[in-house]
PDB file of C-alpha atoms and ligand atoms in Angstrom:
ATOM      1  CA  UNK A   1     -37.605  32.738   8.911  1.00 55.00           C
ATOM      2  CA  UNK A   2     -35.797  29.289  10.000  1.00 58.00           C
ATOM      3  CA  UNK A   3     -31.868  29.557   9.322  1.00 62.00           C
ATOM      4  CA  UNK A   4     -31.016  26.345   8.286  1.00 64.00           C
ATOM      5  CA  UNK A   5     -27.836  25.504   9.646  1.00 70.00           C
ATOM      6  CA  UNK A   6     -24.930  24.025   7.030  1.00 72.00           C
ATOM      7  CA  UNK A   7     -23.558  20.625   7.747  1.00 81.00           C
ATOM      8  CA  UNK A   8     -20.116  20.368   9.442  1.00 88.00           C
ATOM      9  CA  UNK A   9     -18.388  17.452   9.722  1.00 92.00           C
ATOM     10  CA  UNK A  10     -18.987  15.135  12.560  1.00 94.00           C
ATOM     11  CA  UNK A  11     -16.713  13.400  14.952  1.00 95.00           C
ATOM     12  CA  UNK A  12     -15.073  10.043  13.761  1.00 97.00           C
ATOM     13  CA  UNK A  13     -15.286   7.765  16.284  1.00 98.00           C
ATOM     14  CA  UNK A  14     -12.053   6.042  17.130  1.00 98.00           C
ATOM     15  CA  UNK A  15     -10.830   2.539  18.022  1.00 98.00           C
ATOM     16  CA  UNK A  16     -11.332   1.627  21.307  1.00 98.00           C
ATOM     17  CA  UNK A  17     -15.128   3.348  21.496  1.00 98.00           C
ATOM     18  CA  UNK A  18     -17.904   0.707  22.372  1.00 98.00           C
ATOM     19  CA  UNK A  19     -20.230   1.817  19.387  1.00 98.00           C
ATOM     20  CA  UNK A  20     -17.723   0.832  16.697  1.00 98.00           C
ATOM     21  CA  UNK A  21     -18.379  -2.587  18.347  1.00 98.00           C
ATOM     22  CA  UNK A  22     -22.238  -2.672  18.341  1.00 97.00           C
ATOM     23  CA  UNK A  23     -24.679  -3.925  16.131  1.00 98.00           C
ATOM     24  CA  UNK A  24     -26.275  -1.403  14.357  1.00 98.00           C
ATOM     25  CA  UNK A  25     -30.290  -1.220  14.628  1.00 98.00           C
ATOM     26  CA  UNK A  26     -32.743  -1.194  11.544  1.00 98.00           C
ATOM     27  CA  UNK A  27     -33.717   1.893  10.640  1.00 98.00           C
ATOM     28  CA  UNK A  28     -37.793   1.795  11.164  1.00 98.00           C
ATOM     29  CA  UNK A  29     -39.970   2.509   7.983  1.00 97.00           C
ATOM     30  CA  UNK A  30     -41.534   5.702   9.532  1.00 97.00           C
ATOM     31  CA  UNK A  31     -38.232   7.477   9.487  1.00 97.00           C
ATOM     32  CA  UNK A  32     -37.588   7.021   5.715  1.00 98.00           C
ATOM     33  CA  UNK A  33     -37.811  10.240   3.704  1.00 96.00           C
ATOM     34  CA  UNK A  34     -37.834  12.711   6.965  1.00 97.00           C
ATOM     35  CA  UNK A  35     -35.559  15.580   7.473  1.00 96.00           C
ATOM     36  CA  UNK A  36     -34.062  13.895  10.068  1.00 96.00           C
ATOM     37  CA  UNK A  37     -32.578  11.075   7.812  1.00 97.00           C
ATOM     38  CA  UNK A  38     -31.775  13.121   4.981  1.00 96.00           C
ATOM     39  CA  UNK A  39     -29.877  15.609   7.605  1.00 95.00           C
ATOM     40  CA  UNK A  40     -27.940  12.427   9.019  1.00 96.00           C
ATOM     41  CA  UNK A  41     -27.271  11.440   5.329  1.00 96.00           C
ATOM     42  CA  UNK A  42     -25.887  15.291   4.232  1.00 95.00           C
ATOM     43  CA  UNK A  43     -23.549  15.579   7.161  1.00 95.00           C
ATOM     44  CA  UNK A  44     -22.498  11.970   6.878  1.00 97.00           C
ATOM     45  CA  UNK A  45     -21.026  13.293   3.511  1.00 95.00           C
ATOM     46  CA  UNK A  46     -19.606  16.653   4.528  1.00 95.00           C
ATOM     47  CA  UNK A  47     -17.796  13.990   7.326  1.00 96.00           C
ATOM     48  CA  UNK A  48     -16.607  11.579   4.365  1.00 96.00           C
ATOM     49  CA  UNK A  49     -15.685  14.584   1.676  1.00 93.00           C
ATOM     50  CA  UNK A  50     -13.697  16.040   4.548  1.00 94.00           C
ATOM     51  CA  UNK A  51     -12.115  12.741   5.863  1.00 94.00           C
ATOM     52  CA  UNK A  52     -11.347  12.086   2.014  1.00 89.00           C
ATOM     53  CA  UNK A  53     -12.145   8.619   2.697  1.00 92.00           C
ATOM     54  CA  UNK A  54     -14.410   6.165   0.247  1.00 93.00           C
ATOM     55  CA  UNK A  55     -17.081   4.875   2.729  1.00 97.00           C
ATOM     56  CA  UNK A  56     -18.218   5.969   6.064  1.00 98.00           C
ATOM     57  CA  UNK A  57     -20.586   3.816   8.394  1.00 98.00           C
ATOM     58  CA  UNK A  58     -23.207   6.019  10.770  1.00 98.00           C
ATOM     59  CA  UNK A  59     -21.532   4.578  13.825  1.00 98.00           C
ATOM     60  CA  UNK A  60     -18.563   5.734  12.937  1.00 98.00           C
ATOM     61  CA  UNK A  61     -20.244   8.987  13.665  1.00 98.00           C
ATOM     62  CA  UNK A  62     -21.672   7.456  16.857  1.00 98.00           C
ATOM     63  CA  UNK A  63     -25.234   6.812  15.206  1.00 98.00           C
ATOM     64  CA  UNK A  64     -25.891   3.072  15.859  1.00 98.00           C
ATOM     65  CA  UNK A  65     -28.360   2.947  12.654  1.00 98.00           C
ATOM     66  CA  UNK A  66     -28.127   0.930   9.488  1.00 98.00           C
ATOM     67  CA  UNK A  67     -26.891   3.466   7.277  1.00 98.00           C
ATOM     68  CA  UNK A  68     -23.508   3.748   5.317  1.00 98.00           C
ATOM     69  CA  UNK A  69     -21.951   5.893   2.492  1.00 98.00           C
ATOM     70  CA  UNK A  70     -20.139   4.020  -0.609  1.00 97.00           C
ATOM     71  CA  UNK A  71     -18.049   5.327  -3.430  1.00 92.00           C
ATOM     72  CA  UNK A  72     -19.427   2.523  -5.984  1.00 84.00           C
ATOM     73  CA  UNK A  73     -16.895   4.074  -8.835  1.00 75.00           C
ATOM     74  CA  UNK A  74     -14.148   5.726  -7.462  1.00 61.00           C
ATOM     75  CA  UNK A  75     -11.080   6.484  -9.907  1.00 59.00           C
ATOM     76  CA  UNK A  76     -13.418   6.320 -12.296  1.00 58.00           C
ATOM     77  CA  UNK A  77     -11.894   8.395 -15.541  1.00 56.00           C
ATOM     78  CA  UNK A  78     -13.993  11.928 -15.719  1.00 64.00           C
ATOM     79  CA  UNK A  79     -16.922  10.921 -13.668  1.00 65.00           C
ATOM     80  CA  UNK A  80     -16.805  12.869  -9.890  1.00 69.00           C
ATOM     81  CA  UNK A  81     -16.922  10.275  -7.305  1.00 71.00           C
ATOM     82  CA  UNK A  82     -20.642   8.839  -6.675  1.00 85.00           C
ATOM     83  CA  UNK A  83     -21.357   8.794  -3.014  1.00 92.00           C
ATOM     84  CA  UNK A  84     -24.218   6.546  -2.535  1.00 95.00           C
ATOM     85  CA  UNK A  85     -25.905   5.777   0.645  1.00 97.00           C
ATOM     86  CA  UNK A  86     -27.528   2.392   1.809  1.00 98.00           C
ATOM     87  CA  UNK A  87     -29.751   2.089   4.305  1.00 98.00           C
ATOM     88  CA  UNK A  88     -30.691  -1.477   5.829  1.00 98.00           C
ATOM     89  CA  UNK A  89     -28.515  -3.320   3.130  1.00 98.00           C
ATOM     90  CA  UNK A  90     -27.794  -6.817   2.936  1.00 98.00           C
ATOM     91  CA  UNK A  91     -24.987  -8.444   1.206  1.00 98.00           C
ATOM     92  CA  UNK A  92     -25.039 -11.723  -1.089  1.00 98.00           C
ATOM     93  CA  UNK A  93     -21.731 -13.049  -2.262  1.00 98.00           C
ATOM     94  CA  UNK A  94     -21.834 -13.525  -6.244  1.00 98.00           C
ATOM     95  CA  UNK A  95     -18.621 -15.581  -5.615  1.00 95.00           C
ATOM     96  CA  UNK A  96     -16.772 -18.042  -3.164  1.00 93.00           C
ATOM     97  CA  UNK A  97     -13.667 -16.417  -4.493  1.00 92.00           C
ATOM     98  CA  UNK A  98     -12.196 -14.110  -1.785  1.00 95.00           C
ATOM     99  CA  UNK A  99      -8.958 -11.154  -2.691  1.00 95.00           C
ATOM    100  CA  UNK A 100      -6.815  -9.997  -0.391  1.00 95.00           C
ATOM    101  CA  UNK A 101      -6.238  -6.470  -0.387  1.00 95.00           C
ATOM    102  CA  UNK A 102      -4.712  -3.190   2.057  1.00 95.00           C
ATOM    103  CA  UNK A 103      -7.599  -1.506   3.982  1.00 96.00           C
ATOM    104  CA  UNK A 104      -7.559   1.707   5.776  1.00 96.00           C
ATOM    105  CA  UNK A 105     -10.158   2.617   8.418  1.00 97.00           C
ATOM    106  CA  UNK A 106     -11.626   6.261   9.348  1.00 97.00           C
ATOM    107  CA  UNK A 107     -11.419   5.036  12.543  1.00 98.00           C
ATOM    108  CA  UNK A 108      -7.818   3.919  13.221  1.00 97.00           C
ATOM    109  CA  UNK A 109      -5.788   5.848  10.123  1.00 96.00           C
ATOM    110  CA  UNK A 110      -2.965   4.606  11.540  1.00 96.00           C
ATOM    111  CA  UNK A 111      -3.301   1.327  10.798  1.00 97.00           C
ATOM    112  CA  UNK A 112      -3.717  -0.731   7.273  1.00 96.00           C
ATOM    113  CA  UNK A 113      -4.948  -4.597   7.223  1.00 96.00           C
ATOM    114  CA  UNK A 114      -4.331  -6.904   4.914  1.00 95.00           C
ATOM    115  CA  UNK A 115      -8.424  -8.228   4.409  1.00 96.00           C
ATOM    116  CA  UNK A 116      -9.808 -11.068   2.497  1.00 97.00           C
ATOM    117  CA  UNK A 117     -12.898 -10.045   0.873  1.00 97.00           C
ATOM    118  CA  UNK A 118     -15.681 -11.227  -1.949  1.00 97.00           C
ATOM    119  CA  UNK A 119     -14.199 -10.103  -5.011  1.00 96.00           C
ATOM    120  CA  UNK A 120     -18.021  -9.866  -6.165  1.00 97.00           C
ATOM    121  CA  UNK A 121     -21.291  -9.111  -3.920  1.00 98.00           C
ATOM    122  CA  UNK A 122     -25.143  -8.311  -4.589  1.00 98.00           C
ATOM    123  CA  UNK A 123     -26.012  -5.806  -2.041  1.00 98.00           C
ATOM    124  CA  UNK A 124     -30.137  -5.080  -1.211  1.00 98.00           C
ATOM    125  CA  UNK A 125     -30.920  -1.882   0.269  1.00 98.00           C
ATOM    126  CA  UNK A 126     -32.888   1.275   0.894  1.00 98.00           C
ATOM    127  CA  UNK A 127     -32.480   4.977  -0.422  1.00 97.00           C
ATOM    128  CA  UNK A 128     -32.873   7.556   2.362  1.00 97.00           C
ATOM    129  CA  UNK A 129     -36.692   8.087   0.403  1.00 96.00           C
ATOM    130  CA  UNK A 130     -37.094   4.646   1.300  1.00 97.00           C
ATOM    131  CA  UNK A 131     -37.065   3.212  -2.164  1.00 97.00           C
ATOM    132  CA  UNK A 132     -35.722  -0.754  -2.577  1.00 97.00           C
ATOM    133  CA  UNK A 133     -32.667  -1.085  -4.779  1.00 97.00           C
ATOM    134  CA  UNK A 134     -30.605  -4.001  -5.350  1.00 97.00           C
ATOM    135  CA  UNK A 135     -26.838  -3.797  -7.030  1.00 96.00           C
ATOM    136  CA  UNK A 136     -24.121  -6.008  -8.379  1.00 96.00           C
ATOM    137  CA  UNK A 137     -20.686  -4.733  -7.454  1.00 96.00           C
ATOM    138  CA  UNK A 138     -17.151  -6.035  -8.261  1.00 95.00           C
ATOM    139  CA  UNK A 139     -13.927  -5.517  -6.903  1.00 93.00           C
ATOM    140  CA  UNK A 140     -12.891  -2.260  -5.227  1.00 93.00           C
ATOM    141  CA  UNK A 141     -16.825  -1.030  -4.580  1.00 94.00           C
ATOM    142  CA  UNK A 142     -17.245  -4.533  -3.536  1.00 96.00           C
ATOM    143  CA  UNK A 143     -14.415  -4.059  -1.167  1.00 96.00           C
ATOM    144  CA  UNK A 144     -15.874  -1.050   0.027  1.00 97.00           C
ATOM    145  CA  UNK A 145     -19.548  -1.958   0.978  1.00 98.00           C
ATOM    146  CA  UNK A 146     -17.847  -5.300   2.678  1.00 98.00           C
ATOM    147  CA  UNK A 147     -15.917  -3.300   4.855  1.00 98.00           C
ATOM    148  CA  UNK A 148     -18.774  -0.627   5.444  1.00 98.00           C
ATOM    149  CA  UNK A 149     -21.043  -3.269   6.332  1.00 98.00           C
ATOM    150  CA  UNK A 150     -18.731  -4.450   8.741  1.00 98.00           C
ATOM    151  CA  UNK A 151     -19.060  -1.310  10.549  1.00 98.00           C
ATOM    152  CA  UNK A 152     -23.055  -2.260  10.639  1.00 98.00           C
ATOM    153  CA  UNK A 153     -22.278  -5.453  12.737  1.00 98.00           C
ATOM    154  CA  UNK A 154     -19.274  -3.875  14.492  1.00 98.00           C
ATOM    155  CA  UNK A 155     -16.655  -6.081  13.052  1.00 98.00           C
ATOM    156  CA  UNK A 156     -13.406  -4.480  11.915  1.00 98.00           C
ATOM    157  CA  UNK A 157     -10.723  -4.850   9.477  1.00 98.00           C
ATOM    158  CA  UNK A 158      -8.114  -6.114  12.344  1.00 98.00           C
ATOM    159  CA  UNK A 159     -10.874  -8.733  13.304  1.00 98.00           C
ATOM    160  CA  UNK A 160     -10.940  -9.969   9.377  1.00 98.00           C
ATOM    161  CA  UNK A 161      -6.987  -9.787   9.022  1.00 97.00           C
ATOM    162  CA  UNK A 162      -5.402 -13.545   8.413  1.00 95.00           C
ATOM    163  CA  UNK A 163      -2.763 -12.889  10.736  1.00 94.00           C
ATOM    164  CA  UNK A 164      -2.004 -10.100  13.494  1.00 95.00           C
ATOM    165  CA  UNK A 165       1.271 -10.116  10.896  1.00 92.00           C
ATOM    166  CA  UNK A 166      -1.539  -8.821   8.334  1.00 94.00           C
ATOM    167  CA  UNK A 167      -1.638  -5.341  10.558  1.00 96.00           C
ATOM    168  CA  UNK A 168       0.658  -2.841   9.910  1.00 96.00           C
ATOM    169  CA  UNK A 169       1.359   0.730  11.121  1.00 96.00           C
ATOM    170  CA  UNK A 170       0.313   3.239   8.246  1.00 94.00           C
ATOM    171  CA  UNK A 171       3.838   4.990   8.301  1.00 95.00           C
ATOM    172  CA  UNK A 172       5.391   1.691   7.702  1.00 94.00           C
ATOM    173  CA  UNK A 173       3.547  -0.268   5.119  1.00 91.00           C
ATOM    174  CA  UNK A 174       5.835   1.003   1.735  1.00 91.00           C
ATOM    175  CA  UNK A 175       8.493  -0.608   3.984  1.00 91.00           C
ATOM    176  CA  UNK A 176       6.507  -3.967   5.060  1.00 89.00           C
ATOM    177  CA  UNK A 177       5.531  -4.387   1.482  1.00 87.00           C
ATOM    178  CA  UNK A 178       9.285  -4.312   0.001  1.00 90.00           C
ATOM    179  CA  UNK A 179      10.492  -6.991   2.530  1.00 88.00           C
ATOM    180  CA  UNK A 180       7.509  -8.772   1.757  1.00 85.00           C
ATOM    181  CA  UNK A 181       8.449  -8.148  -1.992  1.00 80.00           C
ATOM    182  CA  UNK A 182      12.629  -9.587  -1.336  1.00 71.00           C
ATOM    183  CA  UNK A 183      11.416 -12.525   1.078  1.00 65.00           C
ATOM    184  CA  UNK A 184       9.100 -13.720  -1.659  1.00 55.00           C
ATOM    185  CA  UNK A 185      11.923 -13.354  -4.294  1.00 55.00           C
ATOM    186  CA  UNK A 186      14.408 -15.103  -2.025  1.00 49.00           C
ATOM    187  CA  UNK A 187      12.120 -17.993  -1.586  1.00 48.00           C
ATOM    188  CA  UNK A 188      10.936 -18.517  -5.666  1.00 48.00           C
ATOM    189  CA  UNK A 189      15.071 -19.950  -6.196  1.00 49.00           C
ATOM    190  CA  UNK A 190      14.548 -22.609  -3.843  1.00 53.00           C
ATOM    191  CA  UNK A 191      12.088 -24.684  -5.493  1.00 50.00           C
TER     192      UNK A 191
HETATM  193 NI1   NI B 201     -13.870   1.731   8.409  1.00 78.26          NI
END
């Protein structure tokens, strides 16, 4: 009988490796519904549950394929985080209207960006059985499938930030954000 071998976690790539800088390739119709997509998609999750992060791109995990994981409703009240994954998905803004908000990255923990993003996006894509689906998202899963599919086109969160001021070490950022905070309130009396 075939032992079939439980999913570990897989290495996170880290900044500095080429293929968190390389477009990603389509993945081809013929390998839609095959073990070996469904096994990339199964330890892609062990990798994210372990990582506890909300989104993990396959190149992250050195696969340069077209494939991410999403929360679409974490924080969610009683409902366990959904972990979706989109294959060959393309994004449509649903507004010109772009938020700012603190990213982390898998691949550089160490670091959190202050990124403008869509604060609404349509996103097309394929199940791992190769079904088409198409979904409206809003702010934070919105968030999360911009930054994923990033990852796709290897663009980063320190490429998107405003201003190298805009990246700031993890251990630091309660700090950065209370002198951020007092500057702000010092300049509101002056005008
Ligand atoms: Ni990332």
């Amino acid at each position: 009988m075939a032992t079939i071998e439980p999913s570990v976690p897989m290495p996170i790539a880290q900044l500095g490796q080429p293929v968190l800088r390389r477009k990603a390739d389509l993945v081809p119709d013929e390998l839609f519904n095959t073990p070996e997509l469904l096994r990339l998609i199964d330890q892609m999750k062990v990798t994210l549950k372990s990582s506890g992060g909300v989104g993990l791109a396959a190149p992250q995990v050195f696969v340069t394929s077209r494939v991410f994981l999403a929360m679409t409703n974490p924080g969610d009240s009683d409902d366990a985080p959904l972990v979706e994954a989109f294959i060959n998905p393309a994004l449509t803004p649903l507004t010109e209207e772009k938020e700012s908000s603190w990213e982390g990255c898998l691949s550089f923990l160490e670091l959190n960006v202050l990124v403008p993003r869509f604060r609404a996006v349509r996103i097309d894509y394929s199940t791992p059985h190769g079904d088409k689906k198409s979904l409206e998202l809003h702010d934070f899963a919105a968030r999360v499938v911009q930054h994923e599919n990033d990852h796709l086109d290897g663009i980063l969160t320190i490429d998107r930030a405003a201003s190298t001021l805009d990246i700031v070490k993890t251990s630091e950022i309660e700090a950065v954000l209370a002198s951020r905070r007092k500057r702000t309130f010092k300049v509101v009396p002056k005008t």
